[in-house]
Amino acid sequence: MAYLAGGGKVTLTQICQTASRSVFHFKTERVSSACTHPDGTVLRDESGRRYRMLRSAGLPDCSSGRFSSKPNLRFRWEFRKLKPGVKKITLLEVEDDVTAGLSFWAWRNVKVAHCKF
């Protein structure tokens, strides 16, 4: 599932479950600059349950004021583990003081029923 970002795109490539968390793997293609804002990133399932981000890796935190300048890279976001039986998720960034004026990524109603959580 890809999200168009300027002249490039960000692709959600894989979702993995560990004993305690759900790990989302992404790759960017032709994205000139990017950062991540864990406090402003929301994972929600079709029942409205929210899952807190536990960790991110591969992109600088937006609150640092730094951006990745690599147009093609891989990064990951880790959240509390999805509940069994989840069929759809929404994963998005929200605007707040740290990210005001930046563009945001959003994957809405991603079907994950074929995944075994």
Tab-separated table of N, CA and C in Angstrom:
chain	number	residue	atom	x	y	z
A	1	MET	N	0.855	-1.163	0.000
A	1	MET	CA	0.000	0.000	0.000
A	1	MET	C	0.903	1.228	0.000
A	2	ALA	N	0.751	2.109	-0.976
A	2	ALA	CA	1.624	3.276	-1.120
A	2	ALA	C	0.862	4.573	-0.886
A	3	TYR	N	1.586	5.552	-0.364
A	3	TYR	CA	1.050	6.891	-0.150
A	3	TYR	C	1.894	7.837	-0.989
A	4	LEU	N	1.269	8.598	-1.881
A	4	LEU	CA	2.001	9.544	-2.712
A	4	LEU	C	2.448	10.720	-1.864
A	5	ALA	N	3.722	11.088	-2.004
A	5	ALA	CA	4.301	12.167	-1.213
A	5	ALA	C	5.119	13.054	-2.134
A	6	GLY	N	4.530	14.177	-2.550
A	6	GLY	CA	5.220	15.048	-3.498
A	6	GLY	C	5.435	14.298	-4.794
A	7	GLY	N	6.674	14.275	-5.267
A	7	GLY	CA	6.991	13.535	-6.491
A	7	GLY	C	7.345	12.096	-6.238
A	8	GLY	N	7.242	11.634	-4.997
A	8	GLY	CA	7.609	10.264	-4.666
A	8	GLY	C	6.480	9.532	-3.978
A	9	LYS	N	6.855	8.479	-3.271
A	9	LYS	CA	5.845	7.731	-2.531
A	9	LYS	C	6.472	7.039	-1.339
A	10	VAL	N	5.621	6.741	-0.367
A	10	VAL	CA	6.000	5.985	0.825
A	10	VAL	C	5.148	4.721	0.808
A	11	THR	N	5.803	3.569	0.871
A	11	THR	CA	5.096	2.301	0.773
A	11	THR	C	5.181	1.542	2.084
A	12	LEU	N	4.026	1.114	2.580
A	12	LEU	CA	3.953	0.205	3.718
A	12	LEU	C	4.242	-1.169	3.150
A	13	THR	N	5.416	-1.735	3.476
A	13	THR	CA	5.854	-2.974	2.835
A	13	THR	C	5.541	-4.225	3.631
A	14	GLN	N	5.472	-4.101	4.974
A	14	GLN	CA	5.269	-5.296	5.773
A	14	GLN	C	4.781	-4.921	7.168
A	15	ILE	N	3.947	-5.799	7.735
A	15	ILE	CA	3.525	-5.677	9.123
A	15	ILE	C	3.916	-6.983	9.806
A	16	CYS	N	4.680	-6.876	10.874
A	16	CYS	CA	5.109	-8.062	11.619
A	16	CYS	C	4.620	-7.952	13.061
A	17	GLN	N	4.341	-9.094	13.661
A	17	GLN	CA	3.947	-9.139	15.064
A	17	GLN	C	5.050	-9.842	15.847
A	18	THR	N	5.431	-9.274	16.977
A	18	THR	CA	6.300	-9.960	17.926
A	18	THR	C	5.433	-10.285	19.136
A	19	ALA	N	6.035	-10.782	20.181
A	19	ALA	CA	5.272	-11.128	21.379
A	19	ALA	C	4.619	-9.906	22.016
A	20	SER	N	5.223	-8.726	21.826
A	20	SER	CA	4.711	-7.548	22.539
A	20	SER	C	4.398	-6.343	21.646
A	21	ARG	N	4.670	-6.425	20.361
A	21	ARG	CA	4.449	-5.242	19.520
A	21	ARG	C	4.133	-5.597	18.074
A	22	SER	N	3.593	-4.598	17.370
A	22	SER	CA	3.352	-4.682	15.932
A	22	SER	C	4.361	-3.764	15.260
A	23	VAL	N	5.072	-4.298	14.282
A	23	VAL	CA	6.146	-3.563	13.621
A	23	VAL	C	5.743	-3.312	12.168
A	24	PHE	N	5.744	-2.039	11.772
A	24	PHE	CA	5.376	-1.623	10.429
A	24	PHE	C	6.645	-1.192	9.692
A	25	HIS	N	6.898	-1.816	8.546
A	25	HIS	CA	8.077	-1.521	7.740
A	25	HIS	C	7.646	-0.700	6.518
A	26	PHE	N	8.427	0.322	6.213
A	26	PHE	CA	8.135	1.227	5.099
A	26	PHE	C	9.381	1.425	4.247
A	27	LYS	N	9.164	1.893	3.021
A	27	LYS	CA	10.270	2.367	2.200
A	27	LYS	C	9.800	3.612	1.461
A	28	THR	N	10.742	4.511	1.245
A	28	THR	CA	10.429	5.714	0.480
A	28	THR	C	11.078	5.601	-0.887
A	29	GLU	N	10.462	6.214	-1.859
A	29	GLU	CA	11.009	6.293	-3.206
A	29	GLU	C	10.851	7.731	-3.683
A	30	ARG	N	11.970	8.351	-3.999
A	30	ARG	CA	12.006	9.723	-4.527
A	30	ARG	C	11.354	10.740	-3.580
A	31	VAL	N	11.497	10.541	-2.275
A	31	VAL	CA	11.007	11.506	-1.286
A	31	VAL	C	12.208	12.351	-0.873
A	32	SER	N	12.155	13.643	-1.134
A	32	SER	CA	13.333	14.498	-0.959
A	32	SER	C	13.713	14.740	0.500
A	33	SER	N	12.753	14.791	1.398
A	33	SER	CA	13.066	14.954	2.818
A	33	SER	C	11.923	14.381	3.643
A	34	ALA	N	12.290	13.840	4.816
A	34	ALA	CA	11.273	13.227	5.667
A	34	ALA	C	11.761	13.191	7.107
A	35	CYS	N	10.787	13.150	8.018
A	35	CYS	CA	11.058	12.959	9.440
A	35	CYS	C	9.866	12.208	10.011
A	36	THR	N	9.964	11.814	11.259
A	36	THR	CA	8.858	11.112	11.906
A	36	THR	C	8.538	11.805	13.227
A	37	HIS	N	7.293	11.740	13.622
A	37	HIS	CA	6.861	12.382	14.861
A	37	HIS	C	6.059	11.367	15.672
A	38	PRO	N	6.755	10.568	16.508
A	38	PRO	CA	6.068	9.501	17.245
A	38	PRO	C	4.859	9.965	18.046
A	39	ASP	N	4.947	11.120	18.709
A	39	ASP	CA	3.816	11.586	19.516
A	39	ASP	C	2.611	11.967	18.670
A	40	GLY	N	2.813	12.225	17.392
A	40	GLY	CA	1.726	12.619	16.509
A	40	GLY	C	1.326	11.536	15.527
A	41	THR	N	1.742	10.296	15.775
A	41	THR	CA	1.434	9.179	14.885
A	41	THR	C	0.414	8.285	15.558
A	42	VAL	N	-0.660	7.980	14.855
A	42	VAL	CA	-1.793	7.257	15.425
A	42	VAL	C	-2.024	5.963	14.656
A	43	LEU	N	-2.140	4.863	15.389
A	43	LEU	CA	-2.567	3.580	14.833
A	43	LEU	C	-3.889	3.254	15.504
A	44	ARG	N	-4.892	2.979	14.680
A	44	ARG	CA	-6.239	2.713	15.190
A	44	ARG	C	-6.807	1.525	14.414
A	45	ASP	N	-7.572	0.667	15.089
A	45	ASP	CA	-8.218	-0.436	14.376
A	45	ASP	C	-9.677	-0.088	14.094
A	46	GLU	N	-10.382	-0.997	13.434
A	46	GLU	CA	-11.764	-0.712	13.011
A	46	GLU	C	-12.717	-0.555	14.187
A	47	SER	N	-12.331	-1.009	15.366
A	47	SER	CA	-13.167	-0.848	16.558
A	47	SER	C	-12.897	0.465	17.277
A	48	GLY	N	-11.942	1.244	16.768
A	48	GLY	CA	-11.610	2.516	17.389
A	48	GLY	C	-10.515	2.418	18.451
A	49	ARG	N	-9.993	1.203	18.700
A	49	ARG	CA	-8.892	1.066	19.657
A	49	ARG	C	-7.656	1.753	19.102
A	50	ARG	N	-6.972	2.481	19.973
A	50	ARG	CA	-5.728	3.163	19.593
A	50	ARG	C	-4.548	2.416	20.181
A	51	TYR	N	-3.475	2.365	19.404
A	51	TYR	CA	-2.266	1.679	19.821
A	51	TYR	C	-1.129	2.696	19.851
A	52	ARG	N	-0.468	2.792	20.987
A	52	ARG	CA	0.584	3.779	21.181
A	52	ARG	C	1.862	3.362	20.457
A	53	MET	N	2.544	4.345	19.827
A	53	MET	CA	3.828	4.070	19.219
A	53	MET	C	4.848	3.864	20.333
A	54	LEU	N	5.642	2.804	20.197
A	54	LEU	CA	6.659	2.480	21.184
A	54	LEU	C	8.050	2.919	20.739
A	55	ARG	N	8.286	2.874	19.431
A	55	ARG	CA	9.613	3.157	18.911
A	55	ARG	C	9.540	3.424	17.414
A	56	SER	N	10.489	4.203	16.920
A	56	SER	CA	10.642	4.381	15.475
A	56	SER	C	12.128	4.301	15.157
A	57	ALA	N	12.449	3.917	13.945
A	57	ALA	CA	13.852	3.814	13.532
A	57	ALA	C	13.957	4.101	12.038
A	58	GLY	N	15.040	4.763	11.644
A	58	GLY	CA	15.307	4.993	10.227
A	58	GLY	C	15.052	6.398	9.744
A	59	LEU	N	14.301	7.186	10.509
A	59	LEU	CA	14.037	8.584	10.173
A	59	LEU	C	14.319	9.449	11.390
A	60	PRO	N	14.827	10.673	11.203
A	60	PRO	CA	15.012	11.559	12.353
A	60	PRO	C	13.666	11.995	12.925
A	61	ASP	N	13.651	12.278	14.216
A	61	ASP	CA	12.450	12.782	14.877
A	61	ASP	C	12.231	14.229	14.437
A	62	CYS	N	11.021	14.561	14.036
A	62	CYS	CA	10.702	15.923	13.570
A	62	CYS	C	11.014	16.970	14.634
A	63	SER	N	10.891	16.600	15.914
A	63	SER	CA	11.125	17.572	16.977
A	63	SER	C	12.596	18.009	17.040
A	64	SER	N	13.498	17.249	16.405
A	64	SER	CA	14.915	17.619	16.368
A	64	SER	C	15.185	18.720	15.345
A	65	GLY	N	14.217	18.944	14.438
A	65	GLY	CA	14.406	19.934	13.371
A	65	GLY	C	15.214	19.397	12.211
A	66	ARG	N	15.590	18.112	12.257
A	66	ARG	CA	16.364	17.498	11.175
A	66	ARG	C	15.433	16.688	10.273
A	67	PHE	N	15.869	16.527	9.018
A	67	PHE	CA	15.134	15.736	8.045
A	67	PHE	C	16.109	14.810	7.331
A	68	SER	N	15.644	13.646	6.930
A	68	SER	CA	16.454	12.762	6.103
A	68	SER	C	16.471	13.343	4.699
A	69	SER	N	17.625	13.347	4.074
A	69	SER	CA	17.706	13.856	2.702
A	69	SER	C	17.918	12.722	1.703
A	70	LYS	N	17.854	11.476	2.177
A	70	LYS	CA	17.988	10.325	1.287
A	70	LYS	C	16.648	10.101	0.585
A	71	PRO	N	16.616	10.107	-0.740
A	71	PRO	CA	15.338	9.972	-1.451
A	71	PRO	C	14.743	8.562	-1.395
A	72	ASN	N	15.579	7.558	-1.101
A	72	ASN	CA	15.125	6.170	-1.034
A	72	ASN	C	15.687	5.552	0.241
A	73	LEU	N	14.819	5.241	1.164
A	73	LEU	CA	15.285	4.648	2.417
A	73	LEU	C	14.208	3.757	3.005
A	74	ARG	N	14.602	3.020	4.022
A	74	ARG	CA	13.665	2.155	4.747
A	74	ARG	C	13.589	2.644	6.187
A	75	PHE	N	12.390	2.567	6.766
A	75	PHE	CA	12.209	2.922	8.169
A	75	PHE	C	11.122	2.052	8.764
A	76	ARG	N	10.994	2.114	10.081
A	76	ARG	CA	9.947	1.311	10.730
A	76	ARG	C	9.348	2.064	11.906
A	77	TRP	N	8.103	1.726	12.164
A	77	TRP	CA	7.371	2.223	13.318
A	77	TRP	C	6.903	1.006	14.106
A	78	GLU	N	7.070	1.064	15.437
A	78	GLU	CA	6.652	-0.040	16.308
A	78	GLU	C	5.582	0.467	17.274
A	79	PHE	N	4.502	-0.309	17.381
A	79	PHE	CA	3.357	0.040	18.219
A	79	PHE	C	3.054	-1.100	19.182
A	80	ARG	N	2.189	-0.804	20.156
A	80	ARG	CA	1.670	-1.884	20.991
A	80	ARG	C	1.045	-2.921	20.062
A	81	LYS	N	1.038	-4.144	20.477
A	81	LYS	CA	0.571	-5.250	19.643
A	81	LYS	C	-0.908	-5.118	19.294
A	82	LEU	N	-1.226	-5.341	18.015
A	82	LEU	CA	-2.623	-5.335	17.571
A	82	LEU	C	-3.370	-6.492	18.217
A	83	LYS	N	-4.618	-6.260	18.528
A	83	LYS	CA	-5.458	-7.291	19.128
A	83	LYS	C	-5.787	-8.364	18.086
A	84	PRO	N	-5.986	-9.614	18.523
A	84	PRO	CA	-6.407	-10.667	17.593
A	84	PRO	C	-7.748	-10.301	16.955
A	85	GLY	N	-7.932	-10.671	15.710
A	85	GLY	CA	-9.198	-10.432	15.022
A	85	GLY	C	-9.304	-9.087	14.325
A	86	VAL	N	-8.270	-8.243	14.412
A	86	VAL	CA	-8.307	-6.946	13.724
A	86	VAL	C	-8.377	-7.192	12.219
A	87	LYS	N	-9.311	-6.495	11.557
A	87	LYS	CA	-9.493	-6.670	10.114
A	87	LYS	C	-9.036	-5.456	9.303
A	88	LYS	N	-9.080	-4.259	9.909
A	88	LYS	CA	-8.671	-3.028	9.227
A	88	LYS	C	-7.938	-2.129	10.209
A	89	ILE	N	-6.969	-1.406	9.672
A	89	ILE	CA	-6.257	-0.428	10.493
A	89	ILE	C	-6.199	0.910	9.764
A	90	THR	N	-6.037	1.950	10.526
A	90	THR	CA	-5.751	3.279	10.008
A	90	THR	C	-4.484	3.731	10.704
A	91	LEU	N	-3.526	4.168	9.907
A	91	LEU	CA	-2.238	4.611	10.409
A	91	LEU	C	-1.985	5.987	9.831
A	92	LEU	N	-1.867	6.994	10.708
A	92	LEU	CA	-1.718	8.353	10.195
A	92	LEU	C	-0.944	9.241	11.143
A	93	GLU	N	-0.464	10.335	10.581
A	93	GLU	CA	0.196	11.370	11.354
A	93	GLU	C	-0.774	12.532	11.501
A	94	VAL	N	-0.740	13.185	12.639
A	94	VAL	CA	-1.619	14.324	12.878
A	94	VAL	C	-0.779	15.591	13.017
A	95	GLU	N	-1.389	16.713	12.719
A	95	GLU	CA	-0.686	17.985	12.834
A	95	GLU	C	-0.737	18.481	14.269
A	96	ASP	N	0.405	18.936	14.754
A	96	ASP	CA	0.475	19.582	16.061
A	96	ASP	C	1.565	20.651	15.980
A	97	ASP	N	1.983	21.190	17.116
A	97	ASP	CA	2.980	22.270	17.107
A	97	ASP	C	4.291	21.856	16.453
A	98	VAL	N	4.706	20.616	16.646
A	98	VAL	CA	5.978	20.142	16.090
A	98	VAL	C	5.920	20.025	14.578
A	99	THR	N	4.788	19.602	14.050
A	99	THR	CA	4.694	19.305	12.621
A	99	THR	C	3.886	20.332	11.821
A	100	ALA	N	3.551	21.444	12.426
A	100	ALA	CA	2.761	22.470	11.721
A	100	ALA	C	3.464	22.877	10.433
A	101	GLY	N	2.729	22.854	9.342
A	101	GLY	CA	3.258	23.261	8.053
A	101	GLY	C	3.911	22.146	7.253
A	102	LEU	N	4.081	20.958	7.846
A	102	LEU	CA	4.664	19.828	7.125
A	102	LEU	C	3.549	19.007	6.473
A	103	SER	N	3.914	18.175	5.516
A	103	SER	CA	2.919	17.272	4.939
A	103	SER	C	2.857	16.006	5.789
A	104	PHE	N	1.769	15.265	5.652
A	104	PHE	CA	1.519	14.115	6.514
A	104	PHE	C	1.222	12.888	5.686
A	105	TRP	N	1.551	11.736	6.238
A	105	TRP	CA	1.246	10.463	5.609
A	105	TRP	C	0.033	9.857	6.284
A	106	ALA	N	-0.779	9.148	5.505
A	106	ALA	CA	-1.964	8.503	6.071
A	106	ALA	C	-2.329	7.274	5.251
A	107	TRP	N	-2.532	6.194	5.948
A	107	TRP	CA	-3.046	4.964	5.347
A	107	TRP	C	-4.349	4.679	6.069
A	108	ARG	N	-5.465	4.764	5.360
A	108	ARG	CA	-6.784	4.623	5.989
A	108	ARG	C	-7.453	3.319	5.552
A	109	ASN	N	-8.056	2.651	6.531
A	109	ASN	CA	-8.823	1.431	6.288
A	109	ASN	C	-8.033	0.385	5.497
A	110	VAL	N	-6.805	0.156	5.930
A	110	VAL	CA	-5.967	-0.875	5.310
A	110	VAL	C	-6.483	-2.243	5.762
A	111	LYS	N	-6.816	-3.090	4.804
A	111	LYS	CA	-7.322	-4.410	5.130
A	111	LYS	C	-6.173	-5.317	5.564
A	112	VAL	N	-6.299	-5.860	6.773
A	112	VAL	CA	-5.268	-6.752	7.300
A	112	VAL	C	-5.893	-8.080	7.763
A	113	ALA	N	-7.121	-8.358	7.313
A	113	ALA	CA	-7.814	-9.583	7.738
A	113	ALA	C	-7.051	-10.828	7.339
A	114	HIS	N	-6.277	-10.753	6.249
A	114	HIS	CA	-5.506	-11.908	5.797
A	114	HIS	C	-4.279	-12.166	6.672
A	115	CYS	N	-3.930	-11.202	7.526
A	115	CYS	CA	-2.807	-11.362	8.453
A	115	CYS	C	-3.265	-12.120	9.693
A	116	LYS	N	-2.397	-12.875	10.274
A	116	LYS	CA	-2.749	-13.638	11.478
A	116	LYS	C	-2.138	-12.955	12.679
A	117	PHE	N	-2.941	-12.149	13.385
A	117	PHE	CA	-2.468	-11.440	14.566
A	117	PHE	C	-2.844	-12.215	15.808
